[in-house]
Coordinates of C-alpha atoms and ligand atoms in Angstrom, one line a residue:
M213 CA 120.7 37.1 80.0
S214 CA 117.5 38.4 78.6
K215 CA 114.5 36.0 78.6
R216 CA 112.4 35.8 75.5
D217 CA 108.8 36.7 75.7
Y218 CA 106.6 33.7 76.3
Y219 CA 104.2 34.6 73.5
E220 CA 107.2 34.9 71.2
V221 CA 108.5 31.5 72.3
L222 CA 105.3 29.8 71.4
G223 CA 104.8 32.0 68.3
V224 CA 101.3 33.1 69.2
A225 CA 99.7 36.5 69.5
K226 CA 99.2 38.2 72.9
G227 CA 95.5 37.6 72.8
A228 CA 95.8 34.0 71.7
S229 CA 93.1 31.6 72.9
K230 CA 93.9 28.6 75.1
D231 CA 93.4 26.3 72.2
E232 CA 95.8 28.2 70.1
I233 CA 98.4 28.1 72.8
K234 CA 98.0 24.4 73.3
K235 CA 98.3 23.7 69.6
A236 CA 101.4 25.8 69.3
Y237 CA 102.9 24.1 72.3
R238 CA 102.2 20.6 71.0
K239 CA 103.8 21.4 67.7
L240 CA 106.9 23.0 69.1
S241 CA 107.5 20.5 71.9
K242 CA 107.4 17.6 69.3
Q243 CA 109.8 19.5 67.1
Y244 CA 112.3 20.3 69.9
H245 CA 112.0 17.2 72.1
P246 CA 115.6 16.2 72.9
D247 CA 114.8 12.6 72.1
I248 CA 113.9 13.5 68.6
N249 CA 115.9 16.7 67.9
K250 CA 119.6 16.1 68.3
A251 CA 120.6 19.7 67.8
E252 CA 122.8 21.0 70.6
D253 CA 120.4 23.7 71.7
A254 CA 117.3 21.5 71.4
A255 CA 117.1 20.7 75.2
D256 CA 117.3 24.4 76.0
K257 CA 114.7 25.3 73.4
F258 CA 112.4 22.5 74.7
K259 CA 112.8 23.8 78.2
E260 CA 112.0 27.3 77.1
I261 CA 108.9 26.1 75.3
K262 CA 107.7 24.1 78.3
E263 CA 108.2 27.0 80.6
A264 CA 106.3 29.3 78.4
Y265 CA 103.5 26.9 78.1
E266 CA 103.3 26.3 81.8
V267 CA 102.8 30.0 82.4
L268 CA 100.5 30.8 79.4
S269 CA 98.2 27.7 79.9
D270 CA 97.5 28.7 83.5
D271 CA 95.0 31.5 83.7
Q272 CA 96.4 32.9 87.0
K273 CA 100.0 32.7 85.9
R274 CA 99.2 34.1 82.5
A275 CA 97.4 37.1 84.1
H276 CA 100.4 37.7 86.3
Y277 CA 102.8 37.4 83.5
D278 CA 100.8 39.8 81.3
Q279 CA 101.0 42.3 84.1
F280 CA 104.6 41.9 85.4
G281 CA 106.4 40.1 82.5
H282 CA 109.5 38.3 83.5
T283 CA 110.4 40.7 86.3
D284 CA 107.7 39.5 88.6
P285 CA 109.4 39.4 91.9
N286 CA 107.4 36.5 93.1
Q287 CA 109.1 34.4 90.5
G288 CA 112.5 35.3 91.7
F289 CA 113.9 36.4 88.4
G290 CA 116.7 38.9 88.2
G291 CA 116.2 42.4 87.0
A292 CA 113.6 43.3 89.6
D293 CA 113.8 47.0 90.6
F294 CA 115.0 47.3 94.2
G295 CA 113.6 50.8 94.4
G296 CA 114.7 52.5 97.6
G297 CA 117.5 50.1 98.2
F298 CA 118.4 49.1 101.8
G299 CA 116.6 52.2 103.3
G300 CA 113.1 51.0 102.5
F301 CA 111.1 48.0 103.5
E302 CA 111.1 46.3 100.1
D303 CA 111.7 42.7 99.8
I304 CA 115.3 42.0 99.2
F305 CA 116.0 39.0 97.3
N306 CA 118.9 36.9 98.3
T307 CA 120.5 36.2 95.0
F308 CA 122.7 33.5 96.4
F309 CA 119.9 31.0 96.7
G310 CA 118.7 30.1 93.3
G311 CA 117.3 32.1 90.5
G312 CA 119.4 35.2 91.2
G313 CA 120.1 37.3 88.1
G314 CA 119.3 34.4 85.8
R315 CA 116.6 31.9 85.1
R316 CA 115.0 29.6 87.6
R317 CA 115.8 26.0 86.9
D318 CA 112.7 24.1 85.9
P319 CA 112.6 20.9 88.1
N320 CA 110.7 19.1 85.3
A321 CA 112.9 20.0 82.4
P322 CA 114.4 17.0 80.6
R323 CA 118.0 16.4 81.6
Q324 CA 120.7 14.0 80.4
G325 CA 121.4 11.0 82.6
A326 CA 124.7 10.7 84.4
D327 CA 127.8 9.3 82.7
L328 CA 129.2 6.1 84.0
Q329 CA 132.8 4.8 84.2
Y330 CA 134.0 1.3 84.1
T331 CA 137.6 0.3 84.6
M332 CA 138.8 -2.8 82.6
T333 CA 142.1 -4.6 83.0
L334 CA 143.6 -6.0 79.8
T335 CA 146.6 -8.3 79.2
F336 CA 149.4 -6.8 77.1
E337 CA 148.3 -8.9 74.2
E338 CA 144.6 -8.1 74.5
A339 CA 145.5 -4.4 74.3
V340 CA 147.6 -4.9 71.2
F341 CA 145.1 -7.1 69.3
G342 CA 141.8 -5.8 70.7
K343 CA 138.9 -8.0 71.7
E344 CA 135.2 -8.2 72.1
T345 CA 133.7 -8.9 75.4
D346 CA 130.6 -8.4 77.6
I347 CA 130.7 -6.4 80.7
Q348 CA 128.2 -6.1 83.6
I349 CA 127.5 -2.7 84.9
P350 CA 125.1 -1.6 87.6
R351 CA 123.1 1.4 86.5
E352 CA 119.9 3.3 87.1
E353 CA 117.3 2.8 84.5
E354 CA 113.8 4.2 84.0
C355 CA 111.3 2.1 85.9
E356 CA 109.3 0.0 83.4
T357 CA 106.2 -0.1 85.5
C358 CA 105.6 3.7 85.8
H359 CA 107.8 4.8 82.9
G360 CA 109.8 7.1 85.2
S361 CA 106.9 9.0 86.8
G362 CA 107.1 7.2 90.1
A363 CA 103.3 7.0 90.4
K364 CA 101.3 3.8 90.5
P365 CA 100.0 2.9 87.0
G366 CA 96.7 4.7 86.4
T367 CA 97.6 7.6 88.6
N368 CA 99.6 10.7 88.0
P369 CA 102.0 12.7 90.2
E370 CA 100.3 15.8 91.4
T371 CA 101.6 19.3 91.6
C372 CA 103.2 19.9 95.0
Q373 CA 100.9 22.2 97.0
H374 CA 103.6 23.7 99.0
C375 CA 105.7 25.1 96.2
H376 CA 103.0 25.1 93.5
G377 CA 105.2 23.0 91.2
S378 CA 108.3 25.3 91.2
G379 CA 110.3 23.0 93.5
Q380 CA 111.4 26.0 95.6
I381 CA 109.8 27.9 98.4
N382 CA 110.4 31.4 99.8
V383 CA 111.5 31.6 103.4
E384 CA 111.0 35.1 104.8
Q385 CA 113.1 36.6 107.5
N386 CA 112.7 40.0 109.1
T387 CA 116.0 41.9 109.5
P388 CA 116.9 45.5 110.4
F389 CA 117.3 46.0 106.7
G390 CA 113.9 44.8 105.8
R391 CA 112.4 41.6 104.9
I392 CA 114.8 39.1 103.3
V393 CA 113.4 36.3 101.2
N394 CA 115.5 33.2 100.7
R395 CA 114.6 30.7 98.1
R396 CA 115.0 27.1 99.3
T397 CA 114.4 23.8 97.8
C398 CA 111.0 22.6 98.7
H399 CA 111.4 19.8 101.2
H400 CA 107.9 18.4 100.6
C401 CA 108.8 17.4 97.1
N402 CA 112.6 17.6 97.2
G403 CA 112.6 20.2 94.5
T404 CA 110.8 18.1 91.9
G405 CA 107.6 20.2 92.1
K406 CA 105.6 17.1 92.2
Q407 CA 104.0 14.9 94.9
I408 CA 103.2 11.3 94.4
K409 CA 100.2 10.2 96.4
H410 CA 100.1 6.6 95.1
K411 CA 103.7 5.4 94.7
C412 CA 104.7 2.9 92.1
S413 CA 105.3 -0.4 93.9
T414 CA 108.2 -1.4 91.7
C415 CA 110.4 1.6 92.3
G416 CA 108.9 3.0 95.5
G417 CA 108.2 6.4 93.7
A418 CA 111.8 7.0 92.6
G419 CA 110.9 6.4 88.9
K420 CA 114.2 4.6 88.5
V421 CA 115.5 1.2 89.4
K422 CA 119.0 -0.2 89.8
K423 CA 119.8 -2.9 87.2
R424 CA 122.8 -4.9 86.2
R425 CA 123.2 -4.6 82.5
K426 CA 125.2 -6.7 80.2
I427 CA 126.9 -4.5 77.6
H428 CA 128.9 -5.7 74.6
V429 CA 132.1 -3.8 74.2
K430 CA 134.4 -3.9 71.1
I431 CA 137.9 -3.0 72.2
P432 CA 139.9 -1.7 69.2
A433 CA 143.4 -3.2 68.6
G434 CA 146.1 -0.8 69.8
I435 CA 144.4 0.6 72.8
D436 CA 146.8 1.8 75.5
D437 CA 147.0 2.0 79.2
G438 CA 144.9 5.0 80.5
Q439 CA 142.9 5.4 77.3
Q440 CA 139.1 5.3 77.4
L441 CA 136.3 4.2 75.1
R442 CA 133.0 6.0 75.0
V443 CA 129.9 3.8 74.6
S444 CA 127.3 6.3 73.6
G445 CA 123.9 6.2 75.4
Q446 CA 124.8 3.4 77.9
G447 CA 125.0 5.6 81.0
E448 CA 122.2 6.2 83.5
A449 CA 118.7 6.9 82.4
G450 CA 117.8 10.5 81.5
I451 CA 115.6 12.6 83.8
N452 CA 112.2 13.8 82.8
G453 CA 112.5 12.2 79.4
G454 CA 116.0 13.5 78.7
P455 CA 118.6 11.3 76.9
P456 CA 120.7 8.8 78.8
G457 CA 124.3 9.5 79.7
D458 CA 127.3 7.8 78.2
L459 CA 129.5 4.9 79.5
Y460 CA 133.2 5.4 79.6
V461 CA 135.4 2.3 79.7
V462 CA 138.8 3.1 81.0
F463 CA 141.6 0.6 80.3
H464 CA 144.4 -0.5 82.5
V465 CA 146.9 -2.6 80.6
R466 CA 149.1 -5.1 82.4
E467 CA 152.9 -5.1 81.8
H468 CA 154.6 -7.9 79.8
E469 CA 157.7 -9.6 81.2
F470 CA 159.6 -9.4 77.9
F471 CA 158.1 -6.7 75.8
E472 CA 157.8 -3.0 76.7
R473 CA 155.5 -0.7 74.8
D474 CA 155.8 2.9 73.9
G475 CA 152.8 4.0 71.9
E476 CA 152.9 1.8 68.7
D477 CA 156.5 0.7 69.2
I478 CA 157.6 -2.4 71.1
Y479 CA 161.0 -2.6 72.8
C480 CA 162.8 -5.7 74.0
E481 CA 166.3 -6.8 75.1
M482 CA 167.7 -9.9 73.5
P483 CA 170.6 -11.7 75.2
I484 CA 173.3 -13.1 72.9
T485 CA 176.5 -14.9 73.6
F486 CA 179.9 -13.5 73.2
S487 CA 180.6 -15.8 70.3
Q488 CA 177.3 -14.9 68.5
A489 CA 178.3 -11.3 68.8
A490 CA 181.8 -11.8 67.6
L491 CA 181.2 -14.2 64.8
G492 CA 177.6 -13.1 63.8
D493 CA 174.5 -15.4 63.8
D494 CA 170.9 -15.7 62.9
V495 CA 169.0 -15.2 66.1
E496 CA 165.4 -16.1 66.7
I497 CA 163.5 -13.1 68.2
P498 CA 160.0 -13.5 69.8
T499 CA 157.6 -10.8 68.5
L500 CA 153.8 -10.3 69.2
H501 CA 153.3 -11.6 65.7
G502 CA 155.3 -14.8 66.1
K503 CA 159.0 -15.7 65.9
V504 CA 161.3 -13.7 63.6
K505 CA 164.9 -14.4 62.4
L506 CA 167.3 -11.5 63.0
K507 CA 170.6 -11.4 61.3
V508 CA 173.2 -10.3 63.9
P509 CA 176.3 -9.3 62.0
A510 CA 179.8 -10.4 63.1
G511 CA 181.3 -7.9 65.5
T512 CA 178.0 -6.7 67.0
Q513 CA 178.5 -4.6 70.2
T514 CA 176.3 -5.0 73.3
G515 CA 173.5 -2.3 73.2
T516 CA 173.2 -2.3 69.4
K517 CA 169.6 -1.7 68.3
F518 CA 167.9 -3.5 65.5
R519 CA 164.5 -2.6 64.1
L520 CA 161.9 -5.2 63.0
K521 CA 159.6 -3.2 60.8
G522 CA 155.8 -3.7 61.2
K523 CA 156.2 -6.0 64.3
G524 CA 154.8 -3.4 66.7
V525 CA 151.3 -2.4 67.8
P526 CA 148.5 -1.5 65.4
N527 CA 147.4 2.2 65.5
V528 CA 144.2 2.4 67.5
R529 CA 142.6 4.4 64.7
G530 CA 143.7 2.0 62.1
Y531 CA 146.6 4.0 60.7
G532 CA 149.4 1.5 60.2
I533 CA 151.4 -0.4 62.6
G534 CA 154.5 0.3 64.7
D535 CA 157.9 -1.5 64.8
Q536 CA 159.7 -3.7 67.3
H537 CA 163.1 -2.5 68.5
V538 CA 165.5 -5.1 69.6
I539 CA 168.5 -4.2 71.8
V540 CA 171.1 -6.9 72.0
R541 CA 172.9 -7.6 75.3
V542 CA 176.1 -9.6 75.1
I543 CA 176.2 -11.8 78.1
T544 CA 179.6 -12.5 79.7
P545 CA 179.7 -16.2 80.6
T546 CA 180.0 -16.9 84.4
K547 CA 180.4 -20.7 84.4
L548 CA 183.1 -22.0 82.2
S549 CA 184.3 -25.5 81.6
D550 CA 188.1 -26.2 81.7
K551 CA 188.1 -26.5 77.9
Q552 CA 186.3 -23.2 77.5
K553 CA 188.7 -21.5 79.9
Q554 CA 191.7 -22.9 77.9
L555 CA 190.3 -21.7 74.6
L556 CA 189.6 -18.2 76.0
R557 CA 193.2 -18.0 77.3
E558 CA 194.5 -18.8 73.9
F559 CA 192.1 -16.3 72.4
A560 CA 193.4 -13.6 74.8
E561 CA 197.0 -14.4 73.9
A562 CA 196.2 -14.1 70.2
S563 CA 194.4 -10.8 70.8
G564 CA 197.0 -9.0 72.9
K565 CA 196.0 -6.8 75.9
I566 CA 194.3 -4.0 73.9
P567 CA 192.3 -4.9 70.9
S568 CA 192.7 -2.9 67.7
G569 CA 190.5 -2.3 64.7
G570 CA 186.7 -2.3 64.7
P571 CA 184.3 0.1 66.4
E572 CA 185.8 -0.6 69.8
D573 CA 189.1 1.0 68.6
S574 CA 188.2 4.6 69.5
F575 CA 186.9 3.6 72.9
F576 CA 190.2 1.9 73.7
S577 CA 192.3 4.8 72.5
K578 CA 190.4 7.0 75.0
V579 CA 191.3 4.5 77.7
K580 CA 195.0 4.6 76.6
R581 CA 195.0 8.4 76.8
A582 CA 193.5 8.2 80.3
F583 CA 196.4 6.0 81.4
K584 CA 199.0 8.3 79.9
G585 CA 197.6 11.2 81.9
D586 CA 198.1 9.2 85.1
Ligands
ZN747 ZN1 108.0 2.9 89.1
ZN748 ZN1 107.2 21.2 96.5

């Protein structure tokens, strides 16, 4: 990854005055601030501009940069010439600790806040029809007293003297191969590059406070178990003026004792009596949209499926609605009165042992063939 020249980043000449640099920075930082500019690379651009300004606005850093460019070993950037390799006594940079081969992370660059997740349990019907509700979520928000700086109003955080604002310090170690320099997070400022002398009393210097927030959530009809809804910008506060994270509401949908759901379709089993199945009947079926009359034709077998069009679940994106599938189960009576028993015996006599005709015919002929093979 090659780093752009700082003068090029700010669009100024090499010999530009401090004023010119400041003006260029003001203009560009406004243009690319991630709160204003929603382009995908705006945050990176903004970071680059900030970094360039930090160097070019500081006489000492600028002089250093003019002399060494981006390869200044004291900045820990990759691409430094190792010269005599392990034989010499050059500083060997441990590339495993920060900054190796790439760019150093600016501790003060704006970063997006963390995303939050909230699990919500819905009844079967709530998932089908959707609902609007308020939820309470605990989240970190920018402290209103200090506007996120962590410093007492009227004071400002100061640049950390130990790491000079970089958030990292070099730890030197002498080894038989030469001096090894490790970069470590500065523990004086915890890597922020800043020290707060007078801490804000509201947040104790953190710049953030935990708050419980009420958030209105609109759950679309047709949401399903395991699906999630993104509520943009309702996550934790951004860092260094970055945008907030998002809130993800994950749904858990309770089962229903009668209906079963598969996507946009509903399945249910409807018990019918033997006489309803044999003689046919209009059977009332419960659906999510109210009762519906289903015509069960005479001679219906157990396990026969019927479809009630449009009685299923609405598509979560608003594209149509599913169906309800009804599977009928013919229930064999277990408790019979004497009169019922008598009538069934008569019915059996009239039917003969093996019924014939109707859809059951082929099934019984298979049974007959099985007996023959005995
Ligand atoms: Zn505060
Ligand atoms: Zn520090």
